[in-house]
Coordinates of C-alpha atoms in Angstrom, one line a residue:
M243 CA 120.1 109.3 145.4
Y244 CA 118.7 105.8 145.3
R245 CA 115.2 107.1 145.6
A246 CA 115.9 109.7 142.9
S247 CA 117.2 106.9 140.6
I248 CA 114.1 104.9 141.2
V249 CA 111.9 107.9 140.3
F250 CA 114.0 108.7 137.2
W251 CA 114.0 105.1 135.8
G252 CA 110.3 104.7 136.7
T253 CA 109.5 107.8 134.8
F254 CA 111.7 106.8 131.9
L255 CA 110.0 103.4 131.6
L256 CA 106.6 104.9 131.9
L257 CA 107.4 107.3 129.1
Q258 CA 108.7 104.5 127.0
L259 CA 105.5 102.5 127.5
L260 CA 103.4 105.5 126.6
H261 CA 105.5 106.1 123.5
C262 CA 105.0 102.5 122.5
G263 CA 101.3 102.8 123.1
M264 CA 101.2 105.7 120.7
G265 CA 101.7 103.4 117.7
L266 CA 99.1 101.1 116.3
D267 CA 101.0 97.9 117.0
N268 CA 97.9 95.7 116.7
G269 CA 99.6 92.7 115.2
L270 CA 97.2 92.6 112.2
A271 CA 97.7 92.6 108.4
L272 CA 101.0 90.8 108.5
T273 CA 100.2 90.0 104.9
P274 CA 98.2 92.4 102.7
P275 CA 94.4 92.2 103.5
M276 CA 92.2 90.3 101.1
G277 CA 88.4 90.7 100.7
W278 CA 85.5 92.4 99.1
M279 CA 84.4 96.1 99.3
S280 CA 81.3 97.7 97.8
W281 CA 82.4 101.1 96.5
E282 CA 83.9 100.7 93.0
R283 CA 81.0 98.5 91.8
F284 CA 78.0 99.7 93.8
R285 CA 79.0 103.2 94.7
C286 CA 76.3 105.1 96.6
L287 CA 73.2 103.4 95.2
T288 CA 70.6 103.9 97.9
D289 CA 67.3 103.5 96.0
C290 CA 66.4 99.9 96.8
E291 CA 63.1 100.1 94.9
L292 CA 64.9 101.0 91.7
Y293 CA 68.0 98.9 92.3
P294 CA 66.9 96.1 94.6
N295 CA 70.0 93.9 94.0
E296 CA 72.5 96.7 93.9
C297 CA 71.6 99.2 96.6
I298 CA 73.8 99.6 99.7
S299 CA 71.8 97.4 102.1
E300 CA 72.0 94.5 104.6
Q301 CA 71.0 92.2 101.8
L302 CA 73.8 93.2 99.5
F303 CA 76.4 92.4 102.1
R304 CA 74.8 89.2 103.3
R305 CA 74.6 88.0 99.7
H306 CA 78.3 88.9 99.0
A307 CA 79.4 87.3 102.2
D308 CA 77.7 84.1 101.2
L309 CA 79.1 84.3 97.7
L310 CA 82.6 84.8 99.0
V311 CA 82.3 81.5 100.8
N312 CA 80.2 79.5 98.4
E313 CA 82.1 80.5 95.3
G314 CA 85.5 79.6 96.7
Y315 CA 86.9 83.0 97.3
A316 CA 87.2 82.5 101.1
D317 CA 89.2 79.3 100.5
A318 CA 91.6 81.3 98.3
G319 CA 92.2 83.8 101.1
Y320 CA 89.6 86.6 100.7
E321 CA 88.2 87.2 104.2
Y322 CA 86.9 90.7 104.7
I323 CA 83.4 92.0 103.7
I324 CA 83.7 95.8 103.8
I325 CA 80.8 98.3 103.7
D326 CA 82.0 101.5 102.1
D327 CA 80.2 104.8 102.1
C328 CA 76.4 105.4 102.2
W329 CA 75.4 103.0 105.0
L330 CA 74.4 105.7 107.5
E331 CA 71.4 107.8 108.4
K332 CA 71.9 111.5 107.6
D333 CA 72.0 112.4 111.3
R334 CA 73.4 110.9 114.5
D335 CA 71.1 109.6 117.3
N336 CA 69.8 112.7 119.1
K337 CA 70.2 111.3 122.6
T338 CA 73.4 109.3 122.4
Q339 CA 75.1 111.0 119.4
K340 CA 76.0 107.5 118.1
L341 CA 76.2 106.8 114.4
V342 CA 73.0 105.1 113.1
A343 CA 72.9 102.7 110.2
D344 CA 70.2 103.6 107.6
K345 CA 67.0 102.2 109.2
K346 CA 65.3 101.2 105.9
R347 CA 68.3 99.6 104.3
F348 CA 69.8 98.1 107.4
P349 CA 66.6 97.6 109.5
N350 CA 68.3 95.3 112.0
G351 CA 71.3 97.5 112.6
L352 CA 74.8 96.2 112.0
N353 CA 75.2 93.6 114.7
P354 CA 73.1 90.9 113.0
L355 CA 75.0 91.5 109.8
A356 CA 78.3 91.2 111.6
D357 CA 77.1 88.0 113.3
H358 CA 76.3 86.5 109.9
I359 CA 79.6 87.4 108.5
H360 CA 81.5 86.0 111.5
N361 CA 79.4 82.9 111.6
I362 CA 80.5 81.9 108.1
G363 CA 84.1 82.4 108.9
L364 CA 84.6 85.9 107.5
K365 CA 85.5 89.3 109.0
F366 CA 83.5 92.6 109.0
G367 CA 84.8 95.9 107.7
L368 CA 83.2 99.4 107.8
Y369 CA 83.9 102.8 106.3
Q370 CA 84.0 106.2 108.0
D371 CA 85.6 109.5 107.3
Y372 CA 88.0 111.8 109.2
G373 CA 85.9 114.9 108.6
T374 CA 82.6 116.5 109.3
N375 CA 81.0 114.3 106.7
T376 CA 81.8 111.3 104.6
C377 CA 82.5 111.8 100.9
A378 CA 78.8 111.2 100.2
G379 CA 77.6 113.6 102.9
F380 CA 76.9 111.3 105.8
P381 CA 78.2 112.1 109.4
G382 CA 81.9 111.8 109.9
V383 CA 84.0 111.1 113.0
I384 CA 85.1 114.6 113.8
K385 CA 84.1 115.6 117.4
H386 CA 83.0 112.0 118.1
M387 CA 86.2 110.0 117.6
Q388 CA 86.2 108.2 120.9
L389 CA 82.5 107.4 120.7
D390 CA 82.7 106.1 117.2
A391 CA 85.7 103.9 118.0
K392 CA 83.8 102.4 120.9
T393 CA 80.7 102.0 118.7
F394 CA 82.7 100.1 116.0
A395 CA 84.0 97.7 118.7
E396 CA 80.4 97.2 120.0
W397 CA 79.4 96.4 116.4
D398 CA 82.2 93.8 116.2
V399 CA 84.0 95.5 113.4
D400 CA 87.3 93.9 112.3
Y401 CA 88.5 96.4 109.7
V402 CA 88.0 100.2 109.5
K403 CA 88.5 102.3 106.4
L404 CA 88.9 106.0 107.3
D405 CA 88.4 108.4 104.3
G406 CA 89.4 112.1 104.3
C407 CA 86.6 114.2 102.7
Y408 CA 85.4 117.4 104.4
A409 CA 88.5 117.4 106.7
N410 CA 91.3 119.9 107.3
I411 CA 94.3 118.3 105.6
S412 CA 96.7 120.0 108.0
D413 CA 95.1 118.1 110.9
M414 CA 95.3 114.6 109.3
A415 CA 98.9 113.8 110.4
V416 CA 97.7 114.1 114.1
G417 CA 94.0 113.1 113.8
Y418 CA 94.5 109.8 111.9
P419 CA 97.0 108.4 114.5
E420 CA 94.7 109.5 117.3
F421 CA 91.8 107.6 115.8
G422 CA 94.0 104.6 115.4
R423 CA 95.0 104.9 119.1
L424 CA 91.3 105.0 120.0
L425 CA 90.5 101.9 118.0
N426 CA 93.4 100.1 119.8
A427 CA 92.1 101.3 123.2
T428 CA 88.8 99.5 122.7
G429 CA 90.6 96.2 123.0
R430 CA 89.0 94.9 119.8
P431 CA 91.6 94.1 117.0
M432 CA 90.7 96.2 114.0
V433 CA 92.7 96.6 110.8
Y434 CA 93.1 100.3 110.2
S435 CA 93.1 101.6 106.6
C436 CA 94.1 105.3 106.3
S437 CA 93.6 107.7 103.5
W438 CA 95.6 110.8 104.5
P439 CA 98.5 110.4 102.0
A440 CA 96.1 110.6 99.1
Y441 CA 94.7 113.9 100.3
Q442 CA 98.1 115.3 101.3
E443 CA 99.6 114.5 97.9
D444 CA 96.7 116.0 96.1
A445 CA 97.3 119.2 98.1
G446 CA 101.0 119.2 97.3
E447 CA 102.1 118.0 100.8
M448 CA 104.5 115.2 101.3
P449 CA 103.2 112.4 103.6
D450 CA 105.2 111.3 106.6
Y451 CA 105.6 107.6 105.7
T452 CA 107.5 106.9 108.9
S453 CA 104.4 108.0 110.9
L454 CA 102.1 106.2 108.5
K455 CA 103.6 102.8 109.0
Q456 CA 103.6 103.4 112.8
H457 CA 100.0 104.2 112.9
C458 CA 98.2 102.5 110.0
N459 CA 98.0 99.0 108.7
L460 CA 97.5 100.2 105.1
W461 CA 97.0 103.5 103.4
R462 CA 95.7 104.9 100.1
N463 CA 98.5 106.7 98.3
W464 CA 96.7 108.3 95.4
D465 CA 93.5 108.7 93.4
D466 CA 90.5 106.4 93.5
I467 CA 90.5 103.7 90.9
D468 CA 87.9 103.7 88.1
D469 CA 86.6 100.9 86.0
S470 CA 89.1 101.3 83.1
L471 CA 92.5 100.2 81.9
E472 CA 93.5 103.9 81.8
S473 CA 92.9 104.1 85.6
V474 CA 95.0 101.0 86.2
A475 CA 97.8 102.3 84.0
Q476 CA 97.8 105.7 85.8
I477 CA 98.1 103.9 89.2
M478 CA 100.9 101.8 87.8
D479 CA 102.7 104.9 86.6
Y480 CA 102.3 106.7 90.0
F481 CA 103.8 103.7 91.9
G482 CA 106.5 103.3 89.3
K483 CA 107.6 106.9 89.3
N484 CA 107.4 107.3 93.1
Q485 CA 108.7 103.9 94.1
D486 CA 112.0 105.1 95.6
R487 CA 110.2 107.1 98.3
I488 CA 107.2 104.8 99.0
Q489 CA 108.3 101.2 98.4
P490 CA 110.7 101.0 101.4
H491 CA 107.8 101.7 103.8
A492 CA 105.7 98.7 102.9
G493 CA 106.0 95.5 104.9
P494 CA 104.2 93.2 107.4
G495 CA 101.5 95.2 109.2
H496 CA 101.8 98.3 107.0
W497 CA 101.1 98.4 103.3
N498 CA 100.8 100.8 100.4
D499 CA 97.3 100.5 98.8
P500 CA 96.8 101.2 95.1
D501 CA 93.0 100.6 95.6
M502 CA 90.5 98.0 94.6
L503 CA 90.6 95.1 92.1
L504 CA 88.4 95.8 89.1
L505 CA 88.2 92.2 87.9
G506 CA 84.7 91.0 87.1
N507 CA 83.3 94.5 86.2
Y508 CA 82.9 96.2 82.8
G509 CA 86.2 98.0 82.1
L510 CA 88.9 95.3 81.8
S511 CA 89.3 92.6 79.2
Y512 CA 90.6 89.2 80.1
D513 CA 94.2 90.1 79.4
Q514 CA 93.9 93.4 81.3
S515 CA 92.4 91.6 84.2
K516 CA 95.4 89.4 84.4
L517 CA 97.6 92.5 84.2
Q518 CA 96.0 94.2 87.2
M519 CA 96.1 91.0 89.3
A520 CA 99.8 90.4 88.5
I521 CA 101.0 94.0 89.1
W522 CA 98.9 94.3 92.4
S523 CA 100.6 91.1 93.6
I524 CA 104.0 92.4 92.7
M525 CA 103.2 95.6 94.6
A526 CA 102.2 93.6 97.7
A527 CA 98.9 95.3 97.5
P528 CA 95.8 94.6 99.5
L529 CA 93.6 92.4 97.2
I530 CA 90.2 93.9 97.8
M531 CA 87.7 93.1 95.1
S532 CA 84.8 95.4 94.2
N533 CA 82.5 93.6 91.8
D534 CA 79.2 91.7 91.7
L535 CA 80.4 88.3 92.7
A536 CA 77.3 86.7 91.2
A537 CA 78.2 88.0 87.8
V538 CA 81.9 87.2 87.6
R539 CA 82.7 85.1 84.6
P540 CA 84.5 81.8 85.2
E541 CA 87.7 82.8 83.4
I542 CA 87.9 86.0 85.6
K543 CA 87.1 84.0 88.7
D544 CA 90.0 81.8 87.8
I545 CA 92.3 84.8 87.8
L546 CA 91.0 86.1 91.1
Q547 CA 91.4 82.7 92.7
N548 CA 94.8 81.8 91.2
R549 CA 96.6 80.4 94.2
K550 CA 100.1 80.9 92.7
V551 CA 99.5 84.6 92.0
I552 CA 97.9 85.1 95.5
A553 CA 100.9 83.4 97.0
V554 CA 103.1 86.1 95.5
D555 CA 100.9 88.8 96.9
Q556 CA 100.9 87.1 100.4
D557 CA 104.6 86.3 100.5
V558 CA 105.7 86.3 104.1
L559 CA 108.8 88.5 103.4
G560 CA 106.4 91.4 102.7
I561 CA 108.8 93.1 100.3
Q562 CA 107.0 95.3 97.8
G563 CA 108.2 94.9 94.3
R564 CA 109.4 97.5 91.8
R565 CA 109.3 98.5 88.2
V566 CA 112.8 97.6 87.3
L567 CA 113.0 98.5 83.6
S568 CA 111.1 99.3 80.5
K569 CA 112.1 98.2 77.0
N570 CA 110.1 98.7 73.8
Q571 CA 107.0 99.6 75.9
I572 CA 107.3 96.3 77.8
E573 CA 107.6 97.1 81.5
V574 CA 109.3 94.6 83.9
W575 CA 108.0 94.5 87.4
S576 CA 109.9 92.3 89.9
R577 CA 109.5 91.3 93.5
P578 CA 111.8 89.4 95.8
I579 CA 110.0 86.4 97.4
T580 CA 110.6 83.1 99.2
P581 CA 112.3 80.8 99.1
V582 CA 115.6 82.4 99.9
V583 CA 118.7 80.2 99.4
S584 CA 122.3 80.4 100.4
N585 CA 124.2 83.7 100.1
N586 CA 120.8 85.5 100.6
Q587 CA 119.7 84.8 97.0
H588 CA 116.0 85.5 96.8
S589 CA 113.5 83.9 94.4
Y590 CA 111.5 86.4 92.3
A591 CA 108.1 87.0 90.8
V592 CA 108.5 88.8 87.5
A593 CA 105.7 90.4 85.5
F594 CA 106.2 91.6 81.9
A595 CA 103.5 94.2 81.4
S596 CA 102.7 95.4 77.9
R597 CA 101.9 99.1 77.3
R598 CA 101.6 98.4 73.6
S599 CA 98.4 98.5 71.6
D600 CA 99.7 97.5 68.2
G601 CA 97.5 94.4 67.6
A602 CA 99.9 91.5 68.0
P603 CA 101.6 89.8 70.9
Y604 CA 105.1 91.3 71.2
R605 CA 108.2 89.0 71.5
I606 CA 110.9 90.3 73.7
V607 CA 114.2 89.0 74.9
F608 CA 116.1 89.6 78.2
T609 CA 119.0 88.0 79.9
L610 CA 118.4 87.2 83.5
K611 CA 121.2 89.6 84.4
E612 CA 119.1 92.4 82.8
L613 CA 116.3 91.4 85.0
G614 CA 118.4 91.7 88.1
L615 CA 118.6 87.9 88.7
H616 CA 122.2 87.0 89.6
N617 CA 122.0 83.7 91.4
A618 CA 124.9 81.6 89.9
A619 CA 123.1 78.4 90.5
G620 CA 120.2 79.6 88.5
Y621 CA 116.4 79.6 88.8
N622 CA 113.6 77.1 88.1
V623 CA 111.0 79.1 86.1
E624 CA 107.3 78.5 85.9
D625 CA 104.4 80.5 84.3
L626 CA 102.0 81.6 87.1
Y627 CA 99.1 81.8 84.7
D628 CA 99.7 78.4 83.1
D629 CA 99.9 75.4 85.4
K630 CA 101.2 73.2 82.5
S631 CA 104.1 75.4 81.6
K632 CA 107.3 74.4 83.2
L633 CA 110.1 76.4 81.5
G634 CA 113.1 74.8 83.1
I635 CA 116.3 76.1 84.6
F636 CA 117.8 79.5 83.6
R637 CA 121.1 81.0 84.8
P638 CA 122.1 84.7 84.8
A639 CA 123.7 84.7 81.3
N640 CA 120.8 82.8 79.7
Q641 CA 118.3 84.6 77.5
F642 CA 114.7 84.6 78.6
I643 CA 112.1 85.1 75.9
T644 CA 108.4 86.0 76.4
R645 CA 105.6 87.1 74.2
V646 CA 103.1 89.6 75.7
N647 CA 99.6 90.4 74.4
P648 CA 98.8 94.1 73.9
N649 CA 97.8 95.7 77.2
G650 CA 98.4 92.3 78.8
V651 CA 101.0 90.5 81.0
T652 CA 103.1 87.4 81.3
F653 CA 103.9 86.4 84.9
Y654 CA 106.6 84.1 86.1
K655 CA 108.1 82.7 89.3
F656 CA 111.9 82.4 89.3
T657 CA 112.7 80.0 92.1
A658 CA 116.3 80.3 93.3
L659 CA 118.3 77.0 93.3

């Protein structure tokens, strides 16, 4: 009986350890990742003779790693340099079956690039695809998942983005967790960015968010972002309409990802740039820029490096915000943040996002109660986009007045007293 009990409990504990090992559990991305990625701005430009400063190459990523440090982005919290699609040769190595970086555009392989990124205090990210091919037609990980996970570790990768082109959607709920397990098994910590919800939703399938947050550090929920206000607005609408089912699953180590920051490119005005940065921070989104850092204008750089807005995004509570109401085409997005005072009263970041285009800033009035702010002791309010603006103390019954530019935003921190 005693021996049987030992066998039973030994088996039970082993099964529990194996079960725990099934999850990602890598201790990474306790706040939303921040960095720079190539795709939205540089796409799949591979002709280095025609586009010497824009082609997907070792020089592009070395240059942007240096700019991330030298232009102050790293000091603001941006730490990942991520290669997206189109870095590969069209075929694997004939003998080893390993992935091979394009020999002309990455003549030294990826290790020297990774070394450079690490030597200046940054981290190295790399794209692959859970399919036979990447979205641009390069080799995917299918049939080589263990080999590729080991290869990423050998290349000193810190962040893996796994796309979902040319894959069987019905296999993703099993295959993506398996690749995450293989990454973990290498012993090298690697943030794991998944894409399977975006493909499942497009096919009419409902993602298993419980599984997602167990196996992935972040995941793309919906369509790729494009360089336009329309694209930003569509993503806002998706997250607003679906927030009841997706918002509860975000938190330290596992984040919803509305896709890259467009700031510094061609499609957003100054006010629209402030809008995206504010809403992404409310949504506890990864702040992954995709732009030409050498061409970012000073006023846009100031938005990207706004420490107070970044602090909202990186708030340690990790609670994703929500769209709480809409009035006269002004949407109110709110996020509970620190500090938290007695009686569990949170402070809040609140963004007033204009969906209006009628030519003049729009004045709108709310009571704090309407905004869901009920702390009887009140809140000290500051404008997160204006260091000089200290608005004073407001209590739940007080009116709060703001004036929002067309397609713009005003963004405030309500610090609980």
